[in-house]
Amino acid sequence: MLLLNYGKLVLEDGLLRFEETGSGLSYLVIWPYGYSCQSVGSRVEILDAEGAVVAKSGQYLRIGGGPAFSVSYYTGEEPPWSLPGPYWALGSIEQWWPWDFVALMELFAVICMMVILTLIALDLIRLRRPKI
């Protein structure tokens, strides 16, 4: 399991998957023992065995590991319901981009909204001025 893959974590049909950059192929990640997740607002955070946040949905990541043929091979048991593959057995994970892409997009949306509201306000002020 020495392969590196680049992409981002996405929520698909209620499952957190790793979407490979370029191909659009998405893998269901088989997380190492001790990893967990928590929901924070509209995002999902992945925590390592020590409880540190190592990834968030929407983040671009570089992951190590490799394709896996089944969940049970790595976990020792079958999942309680059918989980659609393909699967990726995670070996390592780190941010691919040095910034949080989703947070930047949210900031960009707020700035755009502020610009639009400012332009509307300026237009309303211009319309209310008495014409001489």
mmCIF file of N, CA and C in Angstrom, residues 9-132:
data_model
loop_
_atom_site.group_PDB
_atom_site.id
_atom_site.type_symbol
_atom_site.label_atom_id
_atom_site.label_comp_id
_atom_site.label_asym_id
_atom_site.label_seq_id
_atom_site.Cartn_x
_atom_site.Cartn_y
_atom_site.Cartn_z
ATOM 1 N N LEU A 9 -12.273 14.980 -0.174
ATOM 2 C CA LEU A 9 -13.321 14.243 0.524
ATOM 3 C C LEU A 9 -14.664 14.846 0.158
ATOM 4 N N VAL A 10 -15.601 13.997 -0.229
ATOM 5 C CA VAL A 10 -16.927 14.461 -0.613
ATOM 6 C C VAL A 10 -17.982 13.582 0.052
ATOM 7 N N LEU A 11 -19.149 14.154 0.273
ATOM 8 C CA LEU A 11 -20.292 13.389 0.767
ATOM 9 C C LEU A 11 -21.132 12.974 -0.432
ATOM 10 N N GLU A 12 -21.287 11.660 -0.611
ATOM 11 C CA GLU A 12 -22.097 11.105 -1.696
ATOM 12 C C GLU A 12 -23.097 10.142 -1.100
ATOM 13 N N ASP A 13 -24.358 10.450 -1.266
ATOM 14 C CA ASP A 13 -25.422 9.562 -0.770
ATOM 15 C C ASP A 13 -25.234 9.200 0.699
ATOM 16 N N GLY A 14 -24.808 10.166 1.501
ATOM 17 C CA GLY A 14 -24.638 9.956 2.934
ATOM 18 C C GLY A 14 -23.344 9.266 3.322
ATOM 19 N N LEU A 15 -22.479 8.986 2.351
ATOM 20 C CA LEU A 15 -21.201 8.335 2.633
ATOM 21 C C LEU A 15 -20.059 9.305 2.344
ATOM 22 N N LEU A 16 -19.057 9.296 3.187
ATOM 23 C CA LEU A 16 -17.873 10.122 2.981
ATOM 24 C C LEU A 16 -16.918 9.347 2.078
ATOM 25 N N ARG A 17 -16.647 9.927 0.904
ATOM 26 C CA ARG A 17 -15.813 9.249 -0.083
ATOM 27 C C ARG A 17 -14.655 10.146 -0.497
ATOM 28 N N PHE A 18 -13.633 9.548 -1.072
ATOM 29 C CA PHE A 18 -12.481 10.272 -1.588
ATOM 30 C C PHE A 18 -12.608 10.317 -3.105
ATOM 31 N N GLU A 19 -12.779 11.535 -3.651
ATOM 32 C CA GLU A 19 -12.926 11.707 -5.097
ATOM 33 C C GLU A 19 -11.570 12.034 -5.708
ATOM 34 N N GLU A 20 -11.120 11.151 -6.559
ATOM 35 C CA GLU A 20 -9.814 11.275 -7.186
ATOM 36 C C GLU A 20 -9.814 12.435 -8.184
ATOM 37 N N THR A 21 -8.783 13.278 -8.128
ATOM 38 C CA THR A 21 -8.665 14.399 -9.051
ATOM 39 C C THR A 21 -8.399 13.876 -10.456
ATOM 40 N N GLY A 22 -9.089 14.445 -11.418
ATOM 41 C CA GLY A 22 -8.881 14.080 -12.814
ATOM 42 C C GLY A 22 -9.846 13.036 -13.315
ATOM 43 N N SER A 23 -9.944 11.921 -12.639
ATOM 44 C CA SER A 23 -10.797 10.831 -13.121
ATOM 45 C C SER A 23 -12.237 10.950 -12.628
ATOM 46 N N GLY A 24 -12.427 11.609 -11.487
ATOM 47 C CA GLY A 24 -13.767 11.685 -10.908
ATOM 48 C C GLY A 24 -14.171 10.411 -10.191
ATOM 49 N N LEU A 25 -13.301 9.397 -10.206
ATOM 50 C CA LEU A 25 -13.574 8.144 -9.508
ATOM 51 C C LEU A 25 -13.587 8.411 -8.016
ATOM 52 N N SER A 26 -14.575 7.870 -7.308
ATOM 53 C CA SER A 26 -14.618 8.099 -5.863
ATOM 54 C C SER A 26 -14.512 6.766 -5.122
ATOM 55 N N TYR A 27 -13.668 6.778 -4.112
ATOM 56 C CA TYR A 27 -13.405 5.589 -3.299
ATOM 57 C C TYR A 27 -14.062 5.728 -1.938
ATOM 58 N N LEU A 28 -14.607 4.634 -1.444
ATOM 59 C CA LEU A 28 -15.031 4.564 -0.058
ATOM 60 C C LEU A 28 -13.768 4.240 0.742
ATOM 61 N N VAL A 29 -13.408 5.114 1.670
ATOM 62 C CA VAL A 29 -12.157 4.968 2.405
ATOM 63 C C VAL A 29 -12.327 3.989 3.562
ATOM 64 N N ILE A 30 -11.391 3.070 3.682
ATOM 65 C CA ILE A 30 -11.321 2.181 4.834
ATOM 66 C C ILE A 30 -10.319 2.830 5.786
ATOM 67 N N TRP A 31 -10.842 3.425 6.846
ATOM 68 C CA TRP A 31 -10.015 4.206 7.776
ATOM 69 C C TRP A 31 -9.280 3.279 8.743
ATOM 70 N N PRO A 32 -8.091 3.678 9.171
ATOM 71 C CA PRO A 32 -7.358 2.868 10.154
ATOM 72 C C PRO A 32 -8.115 2.765 11.482
ATOM 73 N N TYR A 33 -7.785 1.740 12.237
ATOM 74 C CA TYR A 33 -8.404 1.537 13.541
ATOM 75 C C TYR A 33 -8.213 2.774 14.419
ATOM 76 N N GLY A 34 -9.279 3.198 15.092
ATOM 77 C CA GLY A 34 -9.213 4.337 16.000
ATOM 78 C C GLY A 34 -9.682 5.644 15.378
ATOM 79 N N TYR A 35 -9.768 5.708 14.058
ATOM 80 C CA TYR A 35 -10.259 6.926 13.410
ATOM 81 C C TYR A 35 -11.768 7.041 13.615
ATOM 82 N N SER A 36 -12.249 8.270 13.673
ATOM 83 C CA SER A 36 -13.680 8.500 13.836
ATOM 84 C C SER A 36 -14.057 9.768 13.076
ATOM 85 N N CYS A 37 -15.331 10.099 13.099
ATOM 86 C CA CYS A 37 -15.772 11.321 12.430
ATOM 87 C C CYS A 37 -16.790 12.032 13.305
ATOM 88 N N GLN A 38 -16.932 13.315 13.039
ATOM 89 C CA GLN A 38 -17.934 14.113 13.733
ATOM 90 C C GLN A 38 -18.488 15.131 12.756
ATOM 91 N N SER A 39 -19.750 15.469 12.951
ATOM 92 C CA SER A 39 -20.407 16.463 12.111
ATOM 93 C C SER A 39 -20.269 17.829 12.768
ATOM 94 N N VAL A 40 -19.816 18.813 11.985
ATOM 95 C CA VAL A 40 -19.675 20.184 12.464
ATOM 96 C C VAL A 40 -20.353 21.073 11.425
ATOM 97 N N GLY A 41 -21.554 21.514 11.739
ATOM 98 C CA GLY A 41 -22.325 22.280 10.760
ATOM 99 C C GLY A 41 -22.659 21.398 9.573
ATOM 100 N N SER A 42 -22.329 21.873 8.382
ATOM 101 C CA SER A 42 -22.604 21.102 7.170
ATOM 102 C C SER A 42 -21.412 20.251 6.742
ATOM 103 N N ARG A 43 -20.374 20.222 7.562
ATOM 104 C CA ARG A 43 -19.167 19.482 7.216
ATOM 105 C C ARG A 43 -18.954 18.282 8.133
ATOM 106 N N VAL A 44 -18.153 17.361 7.645
ATOM 107 C CA VAL A 44 -17.762 16.189 8.430
ATOM 108 C C VAL A 44 -16.259 16.292 8.663
ATOM 109 N N GLU A 45 -15.838 16.111 9.914
ATOM 110 C CA GLU A 45 -14.429 16.118 10.262
ATOM 111 C C GLU A 45 -13.990 14.699 10.594
ATOM 112 N N ILE A 46 -12.781 14.359 10.139
ATOM 113 C CA ILE A 46 -12.187 13.058 10.442
ATOM 114 C C ILE A 46 -11.158 13.255 11.539
ATOM 115 N N LEU A 47 -11.262 12.435 12.591
ATOM 116 C CA LEU A 47 -10.333 12.518 13.721
ATOM 117 C C LEU A 47 -9.475 11.260 13.754
ATOM 118 N N ASP A 48 -8.192 11.436 14.065
ATOM 119 C CA ASP A 48 -7.318 10.273 14.185
ATOM 120 C C ASP A 48 -7.517 9.624 15.557
ATOM 121 N N ALA A 49 -6.726 8.613 15.863
ATOM 122 C CA ALA A 49 -6.884 7.866 17.110
ATOM 123 C C ALA A 49 -6.665 8.731 18.345
ATOM 124 N N GLU A 50 -5.897 9.833 18.210
ATOM 125 C CA GLU A 50 -5.656 10.737 19.346
ATOM 126 C C GLU A 50 -6.716 11.838 19.453
ATOM 127 N N GLY A 51 -7.645 11.882 18.504
ATOM 128 C CA GLY A 51 -8.709 12.886 18.543
ATOM 129 C C GLY A 51 -8.400 14.173 17.792
ATOM 130 N N ALA A 52 -7.269 14.216 17.083
ATOM 131 C CA ALA A 52 -6.905 15.407 16.297
ATOM 132 C C ALA A 52 -7.616 15.364 14.945
ATOM 133 N N VAL A 53 -8.104 16.513 14.485
ATOM 134 C CA VAL A 53 -8.753 16.597 13.184
ATOM 135 C C VAL A 53 -7.682 16.480 12.108
ATOM 136 N N VAL A 54 -7.833 15.465 11.233
ATOM 137 C CA VAL A 54 -6.855 15.252 10.168
ATOM 138 C C VAL A 54 -7.402 15.604 8.796
ATOM 139 N N ALA A 55 -8.726 15.734 8.677
ATOM 140 C CA ALA A 55 -9.332 16.067 7.395
ATOM 141 C C ALA A 55 -10.765 16.531 7.605
ATOM 142 N N LYS A 56 -11.268 17.260 6.618
ATOM 143 C CA LYS A 56 -12.652 17.729 6.624
ATOM 144 C C LYS A 56 -13.244 17.506 5.246
ATOM 145 N N SER A 57 -14.548 17.267 5.195
ATOM 146 C CA SER A 57 -15.190 17.115 3.897
ATOM 147 C C SER A 57 -14.978 18.394 3.096
ATOM 148 N N GLY A 58 -14.722 18.232 1.813
ATOM 149 C CA GLY A 58 -14.466 19.358 0.933
ATOM 150 C C GLY A 58 -13.003 19.707 0.799
ATOM 151 N N GLN A 59 -12.147 19.172 1.669
ATOM 152 C CA GLN A 59 -10.717 19.469 1.610
ATOM 153 C C GLN A 59 -10.036 18.649 0.523
ATOM 154 N N TYR A 60 -9.050 19.281 -0.103
ATOM 155 C CA TYR A 60 -8.201 18.562 -1.050
ATOM 156 C C TYR A 60 -7.090 17.895 -0.255
ATOM 157 N N LEU A 61 -6.889 16.602 -0.529
ATOM 158 C CA LEU A 61 -5.962 15.798 0.259
ATOM 159 C C LEU A 61 -5.045 14.972 -0.621
ATOM 160 N N ARG A 62 -3.928 14.583 -0.033
ATOM 161 C CA ARG A 62 -3.047 13.576 -0.613
ATOM 162 C C ARG A 62 -3.112 12.400 0.342
ATOM 163 N N ILE A 63 -3.551 11.264 -0.179
ATOM 164 C CA ILE A 63 -3.670 10.092 0.685
ATOM 165 C C ILE A 63 -2.754 8.981 0.179
ATOM 166 N N GLY A 64 -2.246 8.233 1.119
ATOM 167 C CA GLY A 64 -1.442 7.073 0.794
ATOM 168 C C GLY A 64 -2.236 5.821 1.115
ATOM 169 N N GLY A 65 -1.773 4.728 0.607
ATOM 170 C CA GLY A 65 -2.469 3.464 0.817
ATOM 171 C C GLY A 65 -2.606 2.767 -0.511
ATOM 172 N N GLY A 66 -3.789 2.259 -0.776
ATOM 173 C CA GLY A 66 -4.010 1.606 -2.053
ATOM 174 C C GLY A 66 -5.410 1.074 -2.194
ATOM 175 N N PRO A 67 -5.765 0.715 -3.431
ATOM 176 C CA PRO A 67 -7.091 0.144 -3.673
ATOM 177 C C PRO A 67 -7.276 -1.142 -2.866
ATOM 178 N N ALA A 68 -8.482 -1.355 -2.409
ATOM 179 C CA ALA A 68 -8.801 -2.549 -1.620
ATOM 180 C C ALA A 68 -9.955 -3.285 -2.303
ATOM 181 N N PHE A 69 -9.959 -4.602 -2.178
ATOM 182 C CA PHE A 69 -10.995 -5.400 -2.818
ATOM 183 C C PHE A 69 -12.221 -5.585 -1.944
ATOM 184 N N SER A 70 -12.045 -5.490 -0.631
ATOM 185 C CA SER A 70 -13.198 -5.646 0.258
ATOM 186 C C SER A 70 -12.932 -4.940 1.585
ATOM 187 N N VAL A 71 -14.007 -4.585 2.251
ATOM 188 C CA VAL A 71 -13.905 -3.956 3.567
ATOM 189 C C VAL A 71 -13.489 -4.995 4.596
ATOM 190 N N SER A 72 -14.052 -6.187 4.508
ATOM 191 C CA SER A 72 -13.801 -7.215 5.521
ATOM 192 C C SER A 72 -12.340 -7.667 5.567
ATOM 193 N N TYR A 73 -11.621 -7.582 4.446
ATOM 194 C CA TYR A 73 -10.212 -7.975 4.438
ATOM 195 C C TYR A 73 -9.408 -7.111 5.409
ATOM 196 N N TYR A 74 -9.755 -5.824 5.524
ATOM 197 C CA TYR A 74 -9.009 -4.904 6.384
ATOM 198 C C TYR A 74 -9.603 -4.742 7.772
ATOM 199 N N THR A 75 -10.901 -4.975 7.893
ATOM 200 C CA THR A 75 -11.539 -4.770 9.192
ATOM 201 C C THR A 75 -11.802 -6.075 9.932
ATOM 202 N N GLY A 76 -11.803 -7.182 9.218
ATOM 203 C CA GLY A 76 -12.061 -8.477 9.846
ATOM 204 C C GLY A 76 -13.539 -8.812 9.968
ATOM 205 N N GLU A 77 -14.410 -7.916 9.518
ATOM 206 C CA GLU A 77 -15.849 -8.200 9.569
ATOM 207 C C GLU A 77 -16.554 -7.473 8.429
ATOM 208 N N GLU A 78 -17.700 -8.004 8.085
ATOM 209 C CA GLU A 78 -18.513 -7.385 7.040
ATOM 210 C C GLU A 78 -19.257 -6.182 7.612
ATOM 211 N N PRO A 79 -19.412 -5.117 6.816
ATOM 212 C CA PRO A 79 -20.216 -3.982 7.286
ATOM 213 C C PRO A 79 -21.669 -4.394 7.458
ATOM 214 N N PRO A 80 -22.432 -3.653 8.283
ATOM 215 C CA PRO A 80 -23.825 -4.030 8.549
ATOM 216 C C PRO A 80 -24.732 -3.906 7.323
ATOM 217 N N TRP A 81 -24.322 -3.168 6.300
ATOM 218 C CA TRP A 81 -25.101 -3.057 5.077
ATOM 219 C C TRP A 81 -24.119 -2.978 3.905
ATOM 220 N N SER A 82 -24.619 -3.136 2.714
ATOM 221 C CA SER A 82 -23.786 -3.130 1.523
ATOM 222 C C SER A 82 -23.234 -1.724 1.266
ATOM 223 N N LEU A 83 -21.931 -1.614 1.160
ATOM 224 C CA LEU A 83 -21.274 -0.336 0.890
ATOM 225 C C LEU A 83 -20.672 -0.376 -0.511
ATOM 226 N N PRO A 84 -21.089 0.553 -1.373
ATOM 227 C CA PRO A 84 -20.601 0.509 -2.749
ATOM 228 C C PRO A 84 -19.124 0.888 -2.863
ATOM 229 N N GLY A 85 -18.371 0.107 -3.625
ATOM 230 C CA GLY A 85 -16.965 0.391 -3.861
ATOM 231 C C GLY A 85 -16.820 1.353 -5.020
ATOM 232 N N PRO A 86 -15.627 1.539 -5.499
ATOM 233 C CA PRO A 86 -14.386 0.892 -5.089
ATOM 234 C C PRO A 86 -13.914 1.400 -3.722
ATOM 235 N N TYR A 87 -12.990 0.659 -3.133
ATOM 236 C CA TYR A 87 -12.507 0.960 -1.788
ATOM 237 C C TYR A 87 -11.035 1.388 -1.823
ATOM 238 N N TRP A 88 -10.663 2.198 -0.832
ATOM 239 C CA TRP A 88 -9.267 2.621 -0.673
ATOM 240 C C TRP A 88 -8.871 2.381 0.774
ATOM 241 N N ALA A 89 -7.860 1.534 0.997
ATOM 242 C CA ALA A 89 -7.348 1.289 2.345
ATOM 243 C C ALA A 89 -6.363 2.404 2.662
ATOM 244 N N LEU A 90 -6.702 3.241 3.629
ATOM 245 C CA LEU A 90 -5.907 4.421 3.953
ATOM 246 C C LEU A 90 -4.653 4.054 4.725
ATOM 247 N N GLY A 91 -3.525 4.574 4.261
ATOM 248 C CA GLY A 91 -2.270 4.404 4.969
ATOM 249 C C GLY A 91 -1.799 5.716 5.586
ATOM 250 N N SER A 92 -1.974 6.827 4.848
ATOM 251 C CA SER A 92 -1.581 8.148 5.340
ATOM 252 C C SER A 92 -2.510 9.191 4.730
ATOM 253 N N ILE A 93 -2.553 10.351 5.381
ATOM 254 C CA ILE A 93 -3.430 11.423 4.903
ATOM 255 C C ILE A 93 -2.806 12.763 5.279
ATOM 256 N N GLU A 94 -2.824 13.700 4.345
ATOM 257 C CA GLU A 94 -2.349 15.060 4.621
ATOM 258 C C GLU A 94 -3.017 16.019 3.637
ATOM 259 N N GLN A 95 -3.073 17.276 4.043
ATOM 260 C CA GLN A 95 -3.676 18.278 3.171
ATOM 261 C C GLN A 95 -2.824 18.423 1.921
ATOM 262 N N TRP A 96 -3.485 18.451 0.792
ATOM 263 C CA TRP A 96 -2.798 18.625 -0.470
ATOM 264 C C TRP A 96 -2.545 20.102 -0.710
ATOM 265 N N TRP A 97 -3.518 20.916 -0.398
ATOM 266 C CA TRP A 97 -3.401 22.364 -0.532
ATOM 267 C C TRP A 97 -3.123 22.917 0.857
ATOM 268 N N PRO A 98 -2.306 23.951 0.981
ATOM 269 C CA PRO A 98 -2.003 24.494 2.304
ATOM 270 C C PRO A 98 -3.136 25.294 2.914
ATOM 271 N N TRP A 99 -4.223 25.442 2.216
ATOM 272 C CA TRP A 99 -5.371 26.176 2.743
ATOM 273 C C TRP A 99 -6.598 25.285 2.705
ATOM 274 N N ASP A 100 -7.585 25.696 3.402
ATOM 275 C CA ASP A 100 -8.851 24.979 3.462
ATOM 276 C C ASP A 100 -9.738 25.515 2.339
ATOM 277 N N PHE A 101 -9.881 24.740 1.270
ATOM 278 C CA PHE A 101 -10.578 25.186 0.069
ATOM 279 C C PHE A 101 -12.035 25.554 0.345
ATOM 280 N N VAL A 102 -12.722 24.760 1.143
ATOM 281 C CA VAL A 102 -14.135 25.043 1.430
ATOM 282 C C VAL A 102 -14.271 26.361 2.182
ATOM 283 N N ALA A 103 -13.391 26.606 3.152
ATOM 284 C CA ALA A 103 -13.447 27.866 3.891
ATOM 285 C C ALA A 103 -13.177 29.046 2.961
ATOM 286 N N LEU A 104 -12.262 28.889 2.011
ATOM 287 C CA LEU A 104 -12.003 29.957 1.044
ATOM 288 C C LEU A 104 -13.222 30.213 0.165
ATOM 289 N N MET A 105 -13.907 29.159 -0.241
ATOM 290 C CA MET A 105 -15.111 29.325 -1.059
ATOM 291 C C MET A 105 -16.209 30.030 -0.270
ATOM 292 N N GLU A 106 -16.342 29.686 1.006
ATOM 293 C CA GLU A 106 -17.338 30.353 1.848
ATOM 294 C C GLU A 106 -16.986 31.831 2.009
ATOM 295 N N LEU A 107 -15.709 32.148 2.200
ATOM 296 C CA LEU A 107 -15.270 33.533 2.307
ATOM 297 C C LEU A 107 -15.523 34.278 1.002
ATOM 298 N N PHE A 108 -15.236 33.649 -0.125
ATOM 299 C CA PHE A 108 -15.480 34.258 -1.429
ATOM 300 C C PHE A 108 -16.964 34.555 -1.616
ATOM 301 N N ALA A 109 -17.838 33.631 -1.207
ATOM 302 C CA ALA A 109 -19.283 33.844 -1.319
ATOM 303 C C ALA A 109 -19.736 35.023 -0.462
ATOM 304 N N VAL A 110 -19.193 35.150 0.747
ATOM 305 C CA VAL A 110 -19.548 36.271 1.628
ATOM 306 C C VAL A 110 -19.090 37.587 1.012
ATOM 307 N N ILE A 111 -17.888 37.632 0.466
ATOM 308 C CA ILE A 111 -17.373 38.851 -0.159
ATOM 309 C C ILE A 111 -18.225 39.236 -1.370
ATOM 310 N N CYS A 112 -18.576 38.256 -2.185
ATOM 311 C CA CYS A 112 -19.440 38.534 -3.347
ATOM 312 C C CYS A 112 -20.790 39.093 -2.906
ATOM 313 N N MET A 113 -21.363 38.520 -1.864
ATOM 314 C CA MET A 113 -22.660 39.003 -1.370
ATOM 315 C C MET A 113 -22.533 40.430 -0.854
ATOM 316 N N MET A 114 -21.438 40.744 -0.178
ATOM 317 C CA MET A 114 -21.240 42.099 0.339
ATOM 318 C C MET A 114 -21.089 43.093 -0.814
ATOM 319 N N VAL A 115 -20.387 42.712 -1.874
ATOM 320 C CA VAL A 115 -20.234 43.587 -3.036
ATOM 321 C C VAL A 115 -21.579 43.825 -3.700
ATOM 322 N N ILE A 116 -22.366 42.779 -3.861
ATOM 323 C CA ILE A 116 -23.690 42.916 -4.485
ATOM 324 C C ILE A 116 -24.587 43.821 -3.655
ATOM 325 N N LEU A 117 -24.608 43.607 -2.339
ATOM 326 C CA LEU A 117 -25.444 44.446 -1.475
ATOM 327 C C LEU A 117 -24.981 45.901 -1.494
ATOM 328 N N THR A 118 -23.675 46.126 -1.550
ATOM 329 C CA THR A 118 -23.146 47.491 -1.635
ATOM 330 C C THR A 118 -23.565 48.157 -2.937
ATOM 331 N N LEU A 119 -23.496 47.441 -4.045
ATOM 332 C CA LEU A 119 -23.911 47.997 -5.332
ATOM 333 C C LEU A 119 -25.401 48.320 -5.348
ATOM 334 N N ILE A 120 -26.208 47.457 -4.746
ATOM 335 C CA ILE A 120 -27.647 47.722 -4.661
ATOM 336 C C ILE A 120 -27.900 48.964 -3.813
ATOM 337 N N ALA A 121 -27.213 49.071 -2.675
ATOM 338 C CA ALA A 121 -27.390 50.240 -1.804
ATOM 339 C C ALA A 121 -26.977 51.521 -2.516
ATOM 340 N N LEU A 122 -25.863 51.505 -3.233
ATOM 341 C CA LEU A 122 -25.407 52.684 -3.971
ATOM 342 C C LEU A 122 -26.397 53.062 -5.071
ATOM 343 N N ASP A 123 -26.972 52.067 -5.721
ATOM 344 C CA ASP A 123 -27.962 52.334 -6.761
ATOM 345 C C ASP A 123 -29.227 52.944 -6.162
ATOM 346 N N LEU A 124 -29.653 52.463 -5.006
ATOM 347 C CA LEU A 124 -30.834 53.027 -4.335
ATOM 348 C C LEU A 124 -30.584 54.458 -3.901
ATOM 349 N N ILE A 125 -29.395 54.747 -3.401
ATOM 350 C CA ILE A 125 -29.046 56.115 -2.996
ATOM 351 C C ILE A 125 -29.066 57.034 -4.213
ATOM 352 N N ARG A 126 -28.530 56.564 -5.328
ATOM 353 C CA ARG A 126 -28.496 57.358 -6.550
ATOM 354 C C ARG A 126 -29.911 57.657 -7.051
ATOM 355 N N LEU A 127 -30.801 56.680 -6.946
ATOM 356 C CA LEU A 127 -32.177 56.865 -7.411
ATOM 357 C C LEU A 127 -32.963 57.830 -6.537
ATOM 358 N N ARG A 128 -32.638 57.923 -5.264
ATOM 359 C CA ARG A 128 -33.382 58.781 -4.329
ATOM 360 C C ARG A 128 -32.901 60.229 -4.313
ATOM 361 N N ARG A 129 -31.789 60.511 -4.935
ATOM 362 C CA ARG A 129 -31.302 61.883 -4.960
ATOM 363 C C ARG A 129 -32.241 62.758 -5.796
ATOM 364 N N PRO A 130 -32.509 63.949 -5.323
ATOM 365 C CA PRO A 130 -33.351 64.844 -6.136
ATOM 366 C C PRO A 130 -32.579 65.308 -7.371
ATOM 367 N N LYS A 131 -33.267 65.347 -8.466
ATOM 368 C CA LYS A 131 -32.639 65.792 -9.720
ATOM 369 C C LYS A 131 -32.740 67.313 -9.814
ATOM 370 N N ILE A 132 -31.684 67.904 -10.185
ATOM 371 C CA ILE A 132 -31.644 69.366 -10.276
ATOM 372 C C ILE A 132 -31.667 69.787 -11.719
#
